[in-house]
Amino acid sequence: PSGSTLRRNAREIAQAAERAADLAEQILTFSRETGGEQRAVTLAPLVKEIMMFMQSGLPSSIAWRQHFEIADEQIHSDPSRIHQIVMNLCMNAAQAMEGVGTLEIGLVALPTSALPELSEPPHPASRYARLWVRDTGPGIPQELVPRIFEPFFTTKKDKGGTGMGLANVQRIVRELGGAVSVTTEEGEGARFDVYLPLLERHQHVGKAQLGGPELRLGSETILLVDDERTIVDLLTRILSDLGYRVASAETGPRAIEIFERRADDIDVLLVDLLMPEMNGLDVIHKVRAIRDDLPVILCSGQPMADQKLRRRGVQAPAVVLHKPFSVAALSEALREVLDG
């Protein structure tokens, strides 16, 4: 019931699961050679999650302070780009302090009228996010300030510096339509300010809440293939709750055996991409050789899975379901291939 303790607890669990899914997506995206999809990103929770990552990897002798005045403001970006901005600025600050000092991260919203004079103003917008990272290190000599964003320029060659951290920050910020500036005095530390255009309120994209749109149901038979037993068990319960009948296999060869016996009975193949013995694309190839019109859904956390599907010549009905995915996304993908 609305207002009950159980409902509040369930909402907290759902929100924690969403944060975990976002975090998994950020890790996957950050490890890729290419960026992820540009979309509306809620900035404050993302920056806080990155802070938690950085705190666990930097010396405990660094004290962290945060100053957040925005909660649900969004920008148009790939989350991995924000990760790179914050990570590079924090690493730079930690190195400047040589592992001892105070590192502050702040995030506020500014109207256009409050923007300072910048050498490279950001793209026009009515409001901006100002993200800053400030350290209590020795500061940057004034004669070096004009060069700090140059690729390969570094004052830390003897400590393994590459000179690419701040250059990457500036490149990413420019690509996002923003601007970056530095304020520093010798002996007083340094502060980097990043200005990013905020999306207008009507452009915000929220996540589904508890009690949101009804899930799309079905009654067909699904051949589910995943090498992790816990995933098979979980998806079997979910699919059964959605009304489907499920035949499952934990290896590609076992899935082929099942399909050879029940080719006319199976309505859709739901298969993971990365598995030992036989990957998901190979399973699709084998079952499509038996029934070329079988609808297929390929589950993957890899960014290029769609292209791999096309390169293998897999024709519709076929879609990629990107991990991590929600039950709603799963139900939509099933109806897309089954009804389309």
XYZ file of N, CA, C and O in Angstrom, residues 204-307:
416
model
N 14.197 16.389 -19.519
C 14.663 15.375 -18.584
C 14.025 14.025 -18.883
O 12.859 13.943 -19.250
N 14.819 12.982 -18.718
C 14.341 11.617 -18.916
C 14.496 10.874 -17.599
O 15.604 10.694 -17.112
N 13.393 10.452 -17.009
C 13.425 9.761 -15.726
C 13.383 8.257 -15.906
O 13.134 7.744 -16.981
N 13.623 7.557 -14.811
C 13.551 6.101 -14.822
C 12.163 5.671 -14.400
O 11.451 6.387 -13.719
N 11.793 4.449 -14.805
C 10.504 3.914 -14.406
C 10.457 3.769 -12.880
O 11.413 3.336 -12.262
N 9.347 4.159 -12.297
C 9.178 4.062 -10.856
C 8.316 2.850 -10.516
O 7.653 2.270 -11.367
N 8.303 2.497 -9.228
C 7.403 1.442 -8.788
C 5.979 1.845 -9.121
O 5.579 2.981 -8.939
N 5.204 0.879 -9.595
C 3.839 1.190 -9.987
C 3.796 1.866 -11.338
O 2.835 2.548 -11.663
N 4.842 1.717 -12.161
C 4.898 2.336 -13.479
C 4.087 1.550 -14.495
O 3.154 0.824 -14.147
N 4.429 1.675 -15.799
C 3.667 1.008 -16.850
C 3.626 -0.504 -16.641
O 4.573 -1.115 -16.149
N 2.503 -1.098 -17.012
C 2.375 -2.545 -16.878
C 3.320 -3.254 -17.835
O 3.562 -2.791 -18.949
N 3.841 -4.389 -17.391
C 4.743 -5.180 -18.221
C 3.934 -5.891 -19.303
O 2.790 -6.284 -19.087
N 4.555 -6.078 -20.457
C 3.895 -6.770 -21.562
C 4.061 -8.276 -21.375
O 5.165 -8.775 -21.188
N 2.953 -8.985 -21.414
C 2.940 -10.409 -21.127
C 2.912 -11.234 -22.406
O 2.735 -10.709 -23.508
N 3.097 -12.555 -22.259
C 3.054 -13.460 -23.397
C 2.760 -14.867 -22.938
O 2.677 -15.142 -21.729
N 2.632 -15.769 -23.895
C 2.344 -17.166 -23.545
C 3.185 -18.133 -24.377
O 2.987 -19.340 -24.310
N 4.147 -17.600 -25.159
C 4.957 -18.433 -26.036
C 6.023 -19.218 -25.261
O 6.217 -19.012 -24.059
N 6.725 -20.081 -25.986
C 7.795 -20.883 -25.388
C 9.154 -20.292 -25.746
O 9.432 -20.021 -26.924
N 9.992 -20.100 -24.733
C 11.303 -19.466 -24.894
C 12.398 -20.496 -24.622
O 12.336 -21.217 -23.626
N 13.395 -20.544 -25.501
C 14.608 -21.314 -25.233
C 15.629 -20.346 -24.659
O 16.134 -19.460 -25.351
N 15.905 -20.488 -23.368
C 16.799 -19.595 -22.630
C 18.167 -20.251 -22.495
O 18.266 -21.379 -22.009
N 19.232 -19.533 -22.913
C 20.577 -20.100 -22.878
C 21.527 -19.124 -22.178
O 21.732 -18.008 -22.646
N 22.091 -19.550 -21.056
C 23.070 -18.746 -20.309
C 23.924 -19.701 -19.490
O 23.406 -20.660 -18.923
N 25.229 -19.432 -19.419
C 26.114 -20.362 -18.723
C 26.129 -20.173 -17.209
O 26.771 -20.944 -16.498
N 25.436 -19.149 -16.690
C 25.377 -18.934 -15.245
C 24.044 -19.442 -14.702
O 22.986 -18.934 -15.061
N 24.118 -20.430 -13.820
C 22.914 -21.050 -13.284
C 22.019 -20.042 -12.574
O 20.788 -20.088 -12.691
N 22.611 -19.102 -11.814
C 21.789 -18.118 -11.091
C 20.991 -17.257 -12.062
O 19.840 -16.912 -11.791
N 21.604 -16.903 -13.205
C 20.897 -16.108 -14.212
C 19.764 -16.918 -14.836
O 18.654 -16.412 -15.043
N 20.046 -18.186 -15.133
C 19.017 -19.056 -15.698
C 17.833 -19.165 -14.746
O 16.668 -19.031 -15.150
N 18.110 -19.401 -13.460
C 17.037 -19.534 -12.480
C 16.223 -18.256 -12.354
O 14.981 -18.281 -12.329
N 16.923 -17.117 -12.273
C 16.238 -15.832 -12.127
C 15.372 -15.520 -13.339
O 14.183 -15.173 -13.212
N 15.950 -15.659 -14.548
C 15.192 -15.346 -15.758
C 14.039 -16.315 -15.968
O 12.989 -15.930 -16.487
N 14.218 -17.561 -15.572
C 13.118 -18.528 -15.691
C 11.938 -18.087 -14.842
O 10.779 -18.128 -15.297
N 12.213 -17.638 -13.605
C 11.122 -17.158 -12.743
C 10.461 -15.917 -13.330
O 9.235 -15.798 -13.348
N 11.286 -14.983 -13.809
C 10.741 -13.748 -14.374
C 9.888 -14.042 -15.600
O 8.765 -13.538 -15.743
N 10.411 -14.852 -16.508
C 9.679 -15.170 -17.735
C 8.393 -15.928 -17.432
O 7.360 -15.712 -18.085
N 8.440 -16.812 -16.450
C 7.227 -17.538 -16.051
C 6.191 -16.580 -15.494
O 4.991 -16.702 -15.784
N 6.652 -15.600 -14.693
C 5.727 -14.589 -14.157
C 5.102 -13.756 -15.267
O 3.982 -13.255 -15.128
N 5.830 -13.588 -16.381
C 5.301 -12.837 -17.527
C 4.370 -13.700 -18.392
O 3.806 -13.191 -19.363
N 4.240 -14.974 -18.051
C 3.316 -15.844 -18.749
C 3.933 -16.810 -19.737
O 3.223 -17.616 -20.356
N 5.249 -16.760 -19.911
C 5.923 -17.596 -20.910
C 6.244 -18.985 -20.349
O 6.372 -19.173 -19.142
N 6.375 -19.950 -21.268
C 6.933 -21.256 -20.926
C 8.421 -21.213 -21.262
O 8.814 -20.594 -22.254
N 9.247 -21.874 -20.436
C 10.695 -21.750 -20.588
C 11.359 -23.122 -20.664
O 11.108 -23.995 -19.827
N 12.200 -23.290 -21.692
C 13.141 -24.405 -21.753
C 14.524 -23.786 -21.623
O 14.825 -22.790 -22.287
N 15.379 -24.326 -20.768
C 16.665 -23.668 -20.501
C 17.832 -24.600 -20.741
O 17.715 -25.826 -20.665
N 18.980 -23.975 -21.029
C 20.236 -24.705 -21.218
C 21.366 -23.825 -20.726
O 21.309 -22.593 -20.838
N 22.435 -24.453 -20.191
C 23.582 -23.701 -19.676
C 24.786 -23.761 -20.613
O 25.819 -23.173 -20.316
N 24.656 -24.439 -21.747
C 25.719 -24.460 -22.761
C 25.089 -24.396 -24.141
O 23.919 -24.782 -24.333
N 25.878 -23.927 -25.111
C 25.399 -23.885 -26.484
C 25.037 -25.253 -27.039
O 23.947 -25.434 -27.609
N 25.942 -26.253 -26.903
C 25.622 -27.585 -27.426
C 24.334 -28.157 -26.835
O 23.537 -28.783 -27.542
N 24.098 -27.941 -25.525
C 22.869 -28.435 -24.912
C 21.649 -27.725 -25.502
O 20.599 -28.354 -25.740
N 21.781 -26.417 -25.772
C 20.676 -25.675 -26.382
C 20.346 -26.227 -27.763
O 19.168 -26.340 -28.137
N 21.373 -26.575 -28.536
C 21.146 -27.134 -29.873
C 20.415 -28.470 -29.762
O 19.497 -28.754 -30.545
N 20.812 -29.295 -28.798
C 20.134 -30.580 -28.592
C 18.639 -30.370 -28.336
O 17.785 -31.052 -28.915
N 18.342 -29.426 -27.447
C 16.938 -29.150 -27.118
C 16.195 -28.658 -28.355
O 15.079 -29.107 -28.653
N 16.829 -27.760 -29.104
C 16.147 -27.182 -30.266
C 15.921 -28.222 -31.357
O 14.894 -28.195 -32.034
N 16.869 -29.126 -31.545
C 16.690 -30.162 -32.563
C 15.475 -31.029 -32.262
O 14.785 -31.482 -33.170
N 15.186 -31.255 -30.963
C 14.031 -32.055 -30.578
C 12.739 -31.257 -30.617
O 11.673 -31.809 -30.873
N 12.835 -29.936 -30.349
C 11.611 -29.142 -30.167
C 11.556 -27.936 -31.097
O 11.009 -26.900 -30.742
N 12.101 -28.061 -32.285
C 12.195 -26.919 -33.209
C 10.843 -26.279 -33.494
O 10.735 -25.054 -33.609
N 9.793 -27.093 -33.613
C 8.471 -26.543 -33.925
C 7.780 -25.973 -32.700
O 6.798 -25.238 -32.818
N 8.292 -26.327 -31.523
C 7.662 -25.910 -30.265
C 8.249 -24.608 -29.728
O 7.580 -23.861 -29.022
N 9.511 -24.316 -30.052
C 10.191 -23.116 -29.549
C 9.765 -21.903 -30.369
O 9.818 -21.915 -31.594
N 9.375 -20.826 -29.673
C 8.921 -19.609 -30.361
C 9.990 -18.524 -30.434
O 9.934 -17.658 -31.316
N 10.952 -18.528 -29.513
C 11.976 -17.485 -29.503
C 13.205 -18.002 -28.762
O 13.096 -18.769 -27.804
N 14.391 -17.582 -29.224
C 15.661 -17.917 -28.575
C 16.164 -16.692 -27.828
O 16.311 -15.614 -28.411
N 16.436 -16.837 -26.524
C 17.005 -15.783 -25.685
C 18.364 -16.292 -25.214
O 18.442 -17.190 -24.389
N 19.465 -15.719 -25.760
C 20.780 -16.315 -25.548
C 21.815 -15.257 -25.170
O 21.803 -14.136 -25.685
N 22.704 -15.627 -24.242
C 23.800 -14.745 -23.841
C 24.903 -14.800 -24.891
O 25.109 -15.837 -25.539
N 25.620 -13.685 -25.081
C 26.674 -13.649 -26.099
C 27.915 -14.431 -25.655
O 28.413 -15.293 -26.379
N 28.447 -14.133 -24.468
C 29.725 -14.716 -24.041
C 29.491 -15.965 -23.201
O 29.024 -15.881 -22.061
N 29.804 -17.108 -23.770
C 29.688 -18.386 -23.075
C 30.841 -19.285 -23.510
O 31.335 -19.160 -24.631
N 31.273 -20.202 -22.637
C 32.306 -21.163 -23.042
C 31.738 -22.178 -24.031
O 30.525 -22.304 -24.173
N 32.609 -22.888 -24.709
C 32.256 -23.921 -25.686
C 31.669 -23.336 -26.970
O 32.179 -23.561 -28.055
N 30.581 -22.590 -26.837
C 29.910 -22.037 -28.017
C 29.271 -20.712 -27.610
O 28.471 -20.669 -26.671
N 29.637 -19.615 -28.284
C 29.069 -18.328 -27.896
C 27.665 -18.136 -28.484
O 27.184 -18.944 -29.291
N 27.022 -17.064 -28.066
C 25.640 -16.832 -28.470
C 25.432 -16.708 -29.962
O 24.434 -17.183 -30.511
N 26.384 -16.082 -30.663
C 26.264 -15.938 -32.116
C 26.326 -17.293 -32.806
O 25.619 -17.538 -33.793
N 27.162 -18.189 -32.282
C 27.243 -19.535 -32.855
C 25.951 -20.308 -32.626
O 25.502 -21.063 -33.493
N 25.355 -20.122 -31.445
C 24.079 -20.787 -31.168
C 23.007 -20.293 -32.134
O 22.237 -21.089 -32.699
N 22.969 -18.978 -32.334
C 21.994 -18.408 -33.279
C 22.200 -18.987 -34.669
O 21.245 -19.370 -35.360
N 23.459 -19.061 -35.098
C 23.776 -19.605 -36.425
C 23.268 -21.040 -36.561
O 22.681 -21.411 -37.587
N 23.450 -21.858 -35.523
C 23.048 -23.262 -35.566
C 21.526 -23.414 -35.616
O 20.994 -24.197 -36.406
N 20.819 -22.666 -34.757
C 19.357 -22.823 -34.733
C 18.712 -22.214 -35.981
O 17.714 -22.738 -36.491
N 19.308 -21.124 -36.503
C 18.766 -20.530 -37.722
C 18.992 -21.449 -38.927
O 18.284 -21.356 -39.924
N 19.998 -22.321 -38.848
C 20.193 -23.298 -39.928
C 19.064 -24.326 -39.930
O 18.756 -24.929 -40.973
N 18.441 -24.510 -38.781
C 17.314 -25.437 -38.677
C 15.997 -24.715 -38.974
O 15.145 -25.244 -39.690
N 15.848 -23.516 -38.404
C 14.641 -22.701 -38.641
C 15.074 -21.267 -38.878
O 15.438 -20.550 -37.947
N 15.057 -20.843 -40.130
C 15.627 -19.532 -40.457
C 14.749 -18.354 -40.048
O 15.183 -17.205 -40.107
N 13.517 -18.629 -39.613
C 12.620 -17.540 -39.222
C 12.477 -17.413 -37.712
O 11.648 -16.650 -37.214
N 13.300 -18.140 -36.936
C 13.157 -18.129 -35.482
C 13.531 -16.755 -34.918
O 14.630 -16.257 -35.157
N 12.647 -16.111 -34.147
C 13.004 -14.845 -33.491
C 14.117 -15.079 -32.470
O 14.088 -16.075 -31.728
N 15.088 -14.165 -32.417
C 16.206 -14.317 -31.494
C 16.485 -13.012 -30.760
O 16.336 -11.920 -31.324
N 16.894 -13.141 -29.494
C 17.335 -12.009 -28.682
C 18.720 -12.356 -28.142
O 18.896 -13.387 -27.491
N 19.692 -11.506 -28.437
C 21.066 -11.711 -27.985
C 21.332 -10.772 -26.813
O 21.217 -9.553 -26.941
N 21.685 -11.330 -25.647
C 21.970 -10.525 -24.455
C 23.472 -10.265 -24.362
O 24.264 -11.206 -24.440
N 23.847 -8.991 -24.186
C 25.279 -8.682 -24.169
C 25.554 -7.371 -23.461
O 24.762 -6.436 -23.520
N 26.722 -7.317 -22.792
C 27.206 -6.068 -22.215
C 28.213 -5.383 -23.118
O 28.764 -4.347 -22.767
N 28.478 -5.946 -24.292
C 29.469 -5.383 -25.213
C 28.836 -4.316 -26.105
O 27.705 -4.478 -26.572
N 29.563 -3.224 -26.380
C 28.996 -2.128 -27.163
C 28.811 -2.463 -28.633
O 27.996 -1.863 -29.306
N 29.588 -3.412 -29.152
C 29.561 -3.696 -30.577
C 28.706 -4.919 -30.910
O 28.790 -5.458 -32.008
N 27.869 -5.361 -29.968
C 27.087 -6.578 -30.185
C 26.145 -6.440 -31.378
O 25.956 -7.395 -32.149
N 25.562 -5.259 -31.565
C 24.664 -5.048 -32.709
C 25.410 -5.256 -34.024
O 24.895 -5.900 -34.955
N 26.637 -4.710 -34.091
C 27.431 -4.851 -35.313
C 27.838 -6.302 -35.535
O 27.865 -6.783 -36.672
